[in-house]
């Protein structure tokens, strides 16, 4: 199943997106370029600010850590030099998490990270912030039994069933298929990492690659073919943007 | 951080003159609410309220802690409101605005201090263990009427929430998960709801449920919290406009009418949701709730 995205649905923010996938639901909003505070102002580039707000309670070190990761990744793809002395403010509100999220025993900030990345890129696109490229991200989990294949984009339920897990990785790729971000947790060899990387690249941006949803249940005989599936995550993103542009160009088409 | 854009002098004069001619910019009657939407999430205790363009999500969560030493028989109930830049770029993280302070104070008075939730029922073992309930209020979109919308969201979420059941054997307690036993609804004693009146023209004109532009032009506001039985929980007045004492009586009677409508609406939505969850009609058998 491809992720669901709703763009530009909030009235006050410059750009917004709601992203729903595998039980994760995140609302993202982008304000920018707006006035920046004196102390954060940079003469030649824009300041990027990321706020992650958990569904329950106020922010903790976990959210601060995610903010740092997102900040670095997004700063590298936003064309900050074309909008100097301004602020791009990205706020991500986690709306709901899968019910089994905490009991999977893996680092929950890693399973959340790709979804936050997707939400923020959608919100940035909705706010029409100049970007150098888009990004797609995916989590990959490696079960401890050596013969089973890596789980690509596992649901919380998949993770529970595949317990114990050896390691979990998050990969983010840019539009030109370059690795933008990698976060890994657990014990793994270089070969295992390479295998996970290949699997992630396949789903994220390889043309004619494995469809999202296939290859996840290798040992189970599940027929995953059907409608509502996209070639890869990049194609999904392209589809979402196409829809957005189509909506924005309605006035032109109508005349 | 940019400040909230103030309404221009022209716009202000326009709104005021229209009000004198008995017209609101969005064509509503003076005592009409904007269309209200309420949706519940898949989980228990998540309410998404849309009041016109204003959108508020309330989320209830529960934890087990030791009760406060001076209140051994009471559970803990907290309402947390924190504005984020999602709602408006003028809201800054970690620096509460006046509106935020007023909102949390009113919710505290309206819901917590009016004993809407029976905190004694959250106690597991006196002095040792109790449930700590927290209501997180997330403001997603801000177009005025935050207090009314948040109050609806919190009350609807509280009524929708189900807490896990517990087994107590002496000092030992076991919290049963959703899979083991059907969770129990909270014991709610009454349902307070807020109605905000905005005053214009030195207290001569008042509006119900002002939107953001109208809020920025108003001279004063009166917030009345009532339940559907007509009991006033609190009245707060902010701003400079003088309001006559008799006008407050008028306010409470209008508020009662609005609160009755809203309570009925929330009840209807809750029943709709319960029906949706009650697949196969097994809910009555599964329920672990004791009759009151």
mmCIF file of C-alpha atoms in Angstrom, chain A:
data_model
loop_
_atom_site.group_PDB
_atom_site.id
_atom_site.type_symbol
_atom_site.label_atom_id
_atom_site.label_comp_id
_atom_site.label_asym_id
_atom_site.label_seq_id
_atom_site.Cartn_x
_atom_site.Cartn_y
_atom_site.Cartn_z
ATOM 1 C CA UNK A 1 0.000 0.000 0.000
ATOM 2 C CA UNK A 2 1.311 3.414 -0.922
ATOM 3 C CA UNK A 3 1.319 6.128 1.729
ATOM 4 C CA UNK A 4 -1.597 8.545 1.785
ATOM 5 C CA UNK A 5 -0.917 12.243 1.538
ATOM 6 C CA UNK A 6 -3.142 15.303 1.800
ATOM 7 C CA UNK A 7 -1.490 18.575 0.819
ATOM 8 C CA UNK A 8 -2.231 22.203 1.700
ATOM 9 C CA UNK A 9 -5.190 21.549 3.966
ATOM 10 C CA UNK A 10 -4.342 24.009 6.765
ATOM 11 C CA UNK A 11 -5.356 27.628 6.429
ATOM 12 C CA UNK A 12 -2.761 29.522 8.427
ATOM 13 C CA UNK A 13 0.464 27.751 7.487
ATOM 14 C CA UNK A 14 2.157 28.491 4.168
ATOM 15 C CA UNK A 15 2.378 24.836 3.336
ATOM 16 C CA UNK A 16 1.005 21.750 5.021
ATOM 17 C CA UNK A 17 0.671 18.030 4.574
ATOM 18 C CA UNK A 18 -0.866 15.098 6.381
ATOM 19 C CA UNK A 19 0.860 11.811 5.791
ATOM 20 C CA UNK A 20 -0.630 8.454 6.758
ATOM 21 C CA UNK A 21 1.104 5.149 6.364
ATOM 22 C CA UNK A 22 1.215 1.858 8.287
ATOM 23 C CA UNK A 23 -0.559 3.355 11.289
ATOM 24 C CA UNK A 24 1.652 6.427 11.414
ATOM 25 C CA UNK A 25 -0.153 9.707 10.911
ATOM 26 C CA UNK A 26 1.776 12.965 10.928
ATOM 27 C CA UNK A 27 0.681 16.528 10.277
ATOM 28 C CA UNK A 28 3.414 18.768 8.915
ATOM 29 C CA UNK A 29 3.358 22.512 8.379
ATOM 30 C CA UNK A 30 5.916 24.827 6.829
ATOM 31 C CA UNK A 31 6.051 28.570 7.290
ATOM 32 C CA UNK A 32 8.527 30.285 5.072
ATOM 33 C CA UNK A 33 10.312 32.246 3.985
ATOM 34 C CA UNK A 34 9.444 34.427 6.988
ATOM 35 C CA UNK A 35 11.172 36.987 9.150
ATOM 36 C CA UNK A 36 14.031 35.515 11.142
ATOM 37 C CA UNK A 37 15.110 36.441 14.635
ATOM 38 C CA UNK A 38 18.236 38.570 14.816
ATOM 39 C CA UNK A 39 20.345 36.000 16.565
ATOM 40 C CA UNK A 40 19.493 33.267 14.019
ATOM 41 C CA UNK A 41 19.878 35.440 10.961
ATOM 42 C CA UNK A 42 22.571 34.409 8.501
ATOM 43 C CA UNK A 43 23.777 36.896 5.884
ATOM 44 C CA UNK A 44 24.022 34.479 2.983
ATOM 45 C CA UNK A 45 21.540 31.738 3.638
ATOM 46 C CA UNK A 46 18.175 30.943 5.128
ATOM 47 C CA UNK A 47 17.801 29.497 8.603
ATOM 48 C CA UNK A 48 15.966 26.193 8.833
ATOM 49 C CA UNK A 49 14.070 25.370 11.992
ATOM 50 C CA UNK A 50 12.535 21.963 12.663
ATOM 51 C CA UNK A 51 10.096 21.216 15.464
ATOM 52 C CA UNK A 52 8.916 17.702 16.161
ATOM 53 C CA UNK A 53 5.990 17.403 18.525
ATOM 54 C CA UNK A 54 5.034 14.007 19.922
ATOM 55 C CA UNK A 55 1.447 12.771 20.050
ATOM 56 C CA UNK A 56 1.566 12.521 23.823
ATOM 57 C CA UNK A 57 3.346 14.915 26.146
ATOM 58 C CA UNK A 58 5.922 17.544 25.416
ATOM 59 C CA UNK A 59 9.192 17.104 23.533
ATOM 60 C CA UNK A 60 11.922 14.958 25.060
ATOM 61 C CA UNK A 61 15.544 14.262 24.046
ATOM 62 C CA UNK A 62 14.203 11.731 21.535
ATOM 63 C CA UNK A 63 12.398 14.508 19.648
ATOM 64 C CA UNK A 64 15.462 16.777 19.888
ATOM 65 C CA UNK A 65 17.558 14.001 18.334
ATOM 66 C CA UNK A 66 15.073 13.554 15.488
ATOM 67 C CA UNK A 67 15.035 17.312 14.975
ATOM 68 C CA UNK A 68 18.814 17.355 14.583
ATOM 69 C CA UNK A 69 18.717 14.569 12.002
ATOM 70 C CA UNK A 70 15.894 16.208 10.060
ATOM 71 C CA UNK A 71 17.528 19.608 10.269
ATOM 72 C CA UNK A 72 20.773 18.396 8.729
ATOM 73 C CA UNK A 73 19.048 16.442 5.977
ATOM 74 C CA UNK A 74 16.570 19.140 5.039
ATOM 75 C CA UNK A 75 19.124 21.923 5.185
ATOM 76 C CA UNK A 76 21.129 20.071 2.577
ATOM 77 C CA UNK A 77 18.246 19.934 0.113
ATOM 78 C CA UNK A 78 16.619 23.334 0.681
ATOM 79 C CA UNK A 79 18.239 25.981 -1.521
ATOM 80 C CA UNK A 80 18.986 28.141 1.488
ATOM 81 C CA UNK A 81 21.266 30.439 -0.470
ATOM 82 C CA UNK A 82 18.497 31.616 -2.770
ATOM 83 C CA UNK A 83 16.437 32.964 0.153
ATOM 84 C CA UNK A 84 19.057 34.514 2.446
ATOM 85 C CA UNK A 85 18.208 36.171 5.785
ATOM 86 C CA UNK A 86 14.891 34.387 6.121
ATOM 87 C CA UNK A 87 13.513 31.549 8.166
ATOM 88 C CA UNK A 88 11.981 28.303 6.991
ATOM 89 C CA UNK A 89 10.050 26.862 9.890
ATOM 90 C CA UNK A 90 9.023 23.221 9.728
ATOM 91 C CA UNK A 91 6.669 21.850 12.367
ATOM 92 C CA UNK A 92 5.780 18.178 12.508
ATOM 93 C CA UNK A 93 2.996 17.033 14.778
ATOM 94 C CA UNK A 94 2.751 13.300 15.284
ATOM 95 C CA UNK A 95 -0.932 12.516 15.300
ATOM 96 C CA UNK A 96 -0.960 8.791 15.852
ATOM 97 C CA UNK A 97 1.452 5.900 16.052
ATOM 98 C CA UNK A 98 0.736 2.209 15.476
ATOM 99 C CA UNK A 99 -0.746 0.563 18.547
ATOM 100 C CA UNK A 100 2.169 -1.881 18.944
ATOM 101 C CA UNK A 101 4.821 0.753 18.387
ATOM 102 C CA UNK A 102 6.443 0.595 21.801
ATOM 103 C CA UNK A 103 6.360 -3.181 22.178
ATOM 104 C CA UNK A 104 8.392 -3.981 19.047
ATOM 105 C CA UNK A 105 11.624 -3.603 20.976
ATOM 106 C CA UNK A 106 13.339 -1.546 18.292
ATOM 107 C CA UNK A 107 14.416 2.047 18.510
ATOM 108 C CA UNK A 108 11.159 3.925 17.981
ATOM 109 C CA UNK A 109 12.884 7.074 16.782
ATOM 110 C CA UNK A 110 14.317 5.120 13.846
ATOM 111 C CA UNK A 111 10.971 3.689 12.772
ATOM 112 C CA UNK A 112 9.425 7.160 12.953
ATOM 113 C CA UNK A 113 12.208 8.989 11.103
ATOM 114 C CA UNK A 114 11.355 8.059 7.471
ATOM 115 C CA UNK A 115 7.751 9.115 7.985
ATOM 116 C CA UNK A 116 8.844 12.454 9.420
ATOM 117 C CA UNK A 117 11.112 12.932 6.414
ATOM 118 C CA UNK A 118 8.276 12.210 4.000
ATOM 119 C CA UNK A 119 5.912 14.551 5.821
ATOM 120 C CA UNK A 120 8.439 17.363 5.813
ATOM 121 C CA UNK A 121 9.257 17.006 2.123
ATOM 122 C CA UNK A 122 5.543 17.042 1.283
ATOM 123 C CA UNK A 123 4.985 20.136 3.424
ATOM 124 C CA UNK A 124 7.991 21.857 1.840
ATOM 125 C CA UNK A 125 6.638 21.065 -1.620
ATOM 126 C CA UNK A 126 3.250 22.389 -0.590
ATOM 127 C CA UNK A 127 4.841 25.635 0.647
ATOM 128 C CA UNK A 128 6.807 25.929 -2.639
ATOM 129 C CA UNK A 129 10.137 26.322 -0.863
ATOM 130 C CA UNK A 130 13.020 26.124 -3.390
ATOM 131 C CA UNK A 131 14.563 22.664 -3.167
ATOM 132 C CA UNK A 132 17.557 21.194 -4.930
ATOM 133 C CA UNK A 133 16.046 17.719 -4.965
ATOM 134 C CA UNK A 134 13.311 15.622 -3.410
ATOM 135 C CA UNK A 135 13.870 12.739 -1.054
ATOM 136 C CA UNK A 136 12.438 9.354 -0.258
ATOM 137 C CA UNK A 137 13.191 7.397 2.879
ATOM 138 C CA UNK A 138 12.574 3.901 4.148
ATOM 139 C CA UNK A 139 13.294 1.750 7.199
ATOM 140 C CA UNK A 140 14.849 -1.698 6.775
ATOM 141 C CA UNK A 141 14.970 -4.269 9.561
ATOM 142 C CA UNK A 142 17.273 -7.297 9.617
ATOM 143 C CA UNK A 143 15.956 -10.275 11.592
ATOM 144 C CA UNK A 144 18.460 -12.251 13.631
ATOM 145 C CA UNK A 145 17.897 -15.571 11.853
ATOM 146 C CA UNK A 146 20.506 -15.474 9.125
ATOM 147 C CA UNK A 147 18.437 -17.012 6.357
ATOM 148 C CA UNK A 148 15.543 -14.559 6.368
ATOM 149 C CA UNK A 149 15.722 -11.610 4.044
ATOM 150 C CA UNK A 150 15.714 -8.000 5.322
ATOM 151 C CA UNK A 151 12.278 -6.563 6.041
ATOM 152 C CA UNK A 152 11.715 -3.477 3.920
ATOM 153 C CA UNK A 153 9.330 -0.900 5.338
ATOM 154 C CA UNK A 154 7.960 -3.277 7.964
ATOM 155 C CA UNK A 155 4.765 -2.529 9.851
ATOM 156 C CA UNK A 156 4.793 -2.619 13.642
ATOM 157 C CA UNK A 157 3.120 -6.001 13.394
ATOM 158 C CA UNK A 158 5.821 -7.339 11.067
ATOM 159 C CA UNK A 159 8.460 -6.237 13.544
ATOM 160 C CA UNK A 160 6.653 -7.959 16.401
ATOM 161 C CA UNK A 161 6.479 -11.197 14.467
ATOM 162 C CA UNK A 162 10.088 -11.012 13.283
ATOM 163 C CA UNK A 163 11.423 -10.560 16.816
ATOM 164 C CA UNK A 164 14.301 -10.718 17.761
ATOM 165 C CA UNK A 165 15.786 -8.253 15.306
ATOM 166 C CA UNK A 166 19.487 -7.785 14.821
ATOM 167 C CA UNK A 167 19.539 -4.302 13.425
ATOM 168 C CA UNK A 168 17.381 -1.599 11.935
ATOM 169 C CA UNK A 169 18.462 0.904 9.314
ATOM 170 C CA UNK A 170 16.939 4.040 7.843
ATOM 171 C CA UNK A 171 17.980 5.169 4.388
ATOM 172 C CA UNK A 172 17.024 8.373 2.625
ATOM 173 C CA UNK A 173 17.745 8.908 -1.040
ATOM 174 C CA UNK A 174 17.730 12.095 -3.049
ATOM 175 C CA UNK A 175 15.955 12.443 -6.379
ATOM 176 C CA UNK A 176 19.138 11.475 -8.234
ATOM 177 C CA UNK A 177 19.458 8.268 -6.180
ATOM 178 C CA UNK A 178 22.254 9.447 -3.962
ATOM 179 C CA UNK A 179 22.269 8.437 -0.320
ATOM 180 C CA UNK A 180 21.251 11.429 1.804
ATOM 181 C CA UNK A 181 20.917 9.950 5.249
ATOM 182 C CA UNK A 182 21.667 6.670 6.930
ATOM 183 C CA UNK A 183 20.937 5.844 10.536
ATOM 184 C CA UNK A 184 21.533 2.363 11.848
ATOM 185 C CA UNK A 185 20.983 0.697 15.177
ATOM 186 C CA UNK A 186 22.100 -2.756 16.308
ATOM 187 C CA UNK A 187 24.882 -5.150 15.367
ATOM 188 C CA UNK A 188 25.508 -5.817 11.678
ATOM 189 C CA UNK A 189 28.286 -6.617 9.262
ATOM 190 C CA UNK A 190 29.175 -4.577 6.212
ATOM 191 C CA UNK A 191 27.602 -7.216 3.941
ATOM 192 C CA UNK A 192 24.333 -7.008 5.829
ATOM 193 C CA UNK A 193 24.344 -3.244 5.591
ATOM 194 C CA UNK A 194 24.991 -3.517 1.886
ATOM 195 C CA UNK A 195 22.110 -5.902 1.452
ATOM 196 C CA UNK A 196 19.807 -3.558 3.372
ATOM 197 C CA UNK A 197 21.032 -0.641 1.307
ATOM 198 C CA UNK A 198 20.295 -2.474 -1.944
ATOM 199 C CA UNK A 199 16.826 -3.422 -0.761
ATOM 200 C CA UNK A 200 16.073 0.132 0.300
ATOM 201 C CA UNK A 201 17.327 1.635 -2.932
ATOM 202 C CA UNK A 202 15.162 -0.766 -4.872
ATOM 203 C CA UNK A 203 11.973 0.363 -3.131
ATOM 204 C CA UNK A 204 12.876 4.042 -2.981
ATOM 205 C CA UNK A 205 14.056 4.968 -6.400
ATOM 206 C CA UNK A 206 15.130 2.153 -8.706
ATOM 207 C CA UNK A 207 13.206 2.114 -11.934
ATOM 208 C CA UNK A 208 11.246 -1.038 -12.554
ATOM 209 C CA UNK A 209 12.362 -2.215 -9.146
ATOM 210 C CA UNK A 210 10.420 -4.145 -6.586
ATOM 211 C CA UNK A 211 7.090 -2.584 -5.824
ATOM 212 C CA UNK A 212 6.440 -1.344 -2.369
ATOM 213 C CA UNK A 213 4.746 -4.097 -0.453
ATOM 214 C CA UNK A 214 6.351 -6.898 -2.382
ATOM 215 C CA UNK A 215 9.379 -8.642 -1.043
ATOM 216 C CA UNK A 216 8.304 -7.860 2.486
ATOM 217 C CA UNK A 217 6.655 -11.192 3.087
ATOM 218 C CA UNK A 218 9.143 -13.388 1.319
ATOM 219 C CA UNK A 219 8.564 -16.475 3.389
ATOM 220 C CA UNK A 220 4.817 -16.098 3.304
ATOM 221 C CA UNK A 221 2.834 -16.880 0.243
ATOM 222 C CA UNK A 222 0.928 -13.641 -0.025
ATOM 223 C CA UNK A 223 -0.261 -12.392 -3.333
ATOM 224 C CA UNK A 224 0.474 -8.703 -3.074
ATOM 225 C CA UNK A 225 -0.276 -7.812 -6.673
ATOM 226 C CA UNK A 226 -3.130 -5.520 -7.198
ATOM 227 C CA UNK A 227 -4.305 -2.014 -7.690
ATOM 228 C CA UNK A 228 -3.354 1.046 -5.702
ATOM 229 C CA UNK A 229 0.345 0.285 -5.838
ATOM 230 C CA UNK A 230 3.089 2.435 -7.237
ATOM 231 C CA UNK A 231 6.334 1.453 -8.878
ATOM 232 C CA UNK A 232 8.514 2.925 -6.160
ATOM 233 C CA UNK A 233 8.440 5.649 -3.555
ATOM 234 C CA UNK A 234 9.817 8.236 -5.897
ATOM 235 C CA UNK A 235 7.046 7.556 -8.370
ATOM 236 C CA UNK A 236 4.579 7.904 -5.517
ATOM 237 C CA UNK A 237 6.031 11.301 -4.633
ATOM 238 C CA UNK A 238 5.892 12.307 -8.267
ATOM 239 C CA UNK A 239 2.241 11.277 -8.403
ATOM 240 C CA UNK A 240 1.406 13.367 -5.325
ATOM 241 C CA UNK A 241 3.153 16.420 -6.750
ATOM 242 C CA UNK A 242 1.472 15.919 -10.117
ATOM 243 C CA UNK A 243 -1.894 15.982 -8.423
ATOM 244 C CA UNK A 244 -0.951 19.125 -6.505
ATOM 245 C CA UNK A 245 0.253 20.932 -9.609
ATOM 246 C CA UNK A 246 -2.848 19.819 -11.481
ATOM 247 C CA UNK A 247 -5.018 21.325 -8.773
ATOM 248 C CA UNK A 248 -3.070 24.555 -8.747
ATOM 249 C CA UNK A 249 -3.296 24.891 -12.529
ATOM 250 C CA UNK A 250 -7.055 24.395 -12.613
ATOM 251 C CA UNK A 251 -7.678 28.045 -13.418
ATOM 252 C CA UNK A 252 -5.497 27.772 -16.472
ATOM 253 C CA UNK A 253 -7.065 24.564 -17.718
ATOM 254 C CA UNK A 254 -10.589 25.904 -17.234
ATOM 255 C CA UNK A 255 -10.146 28.894 -19.508
#
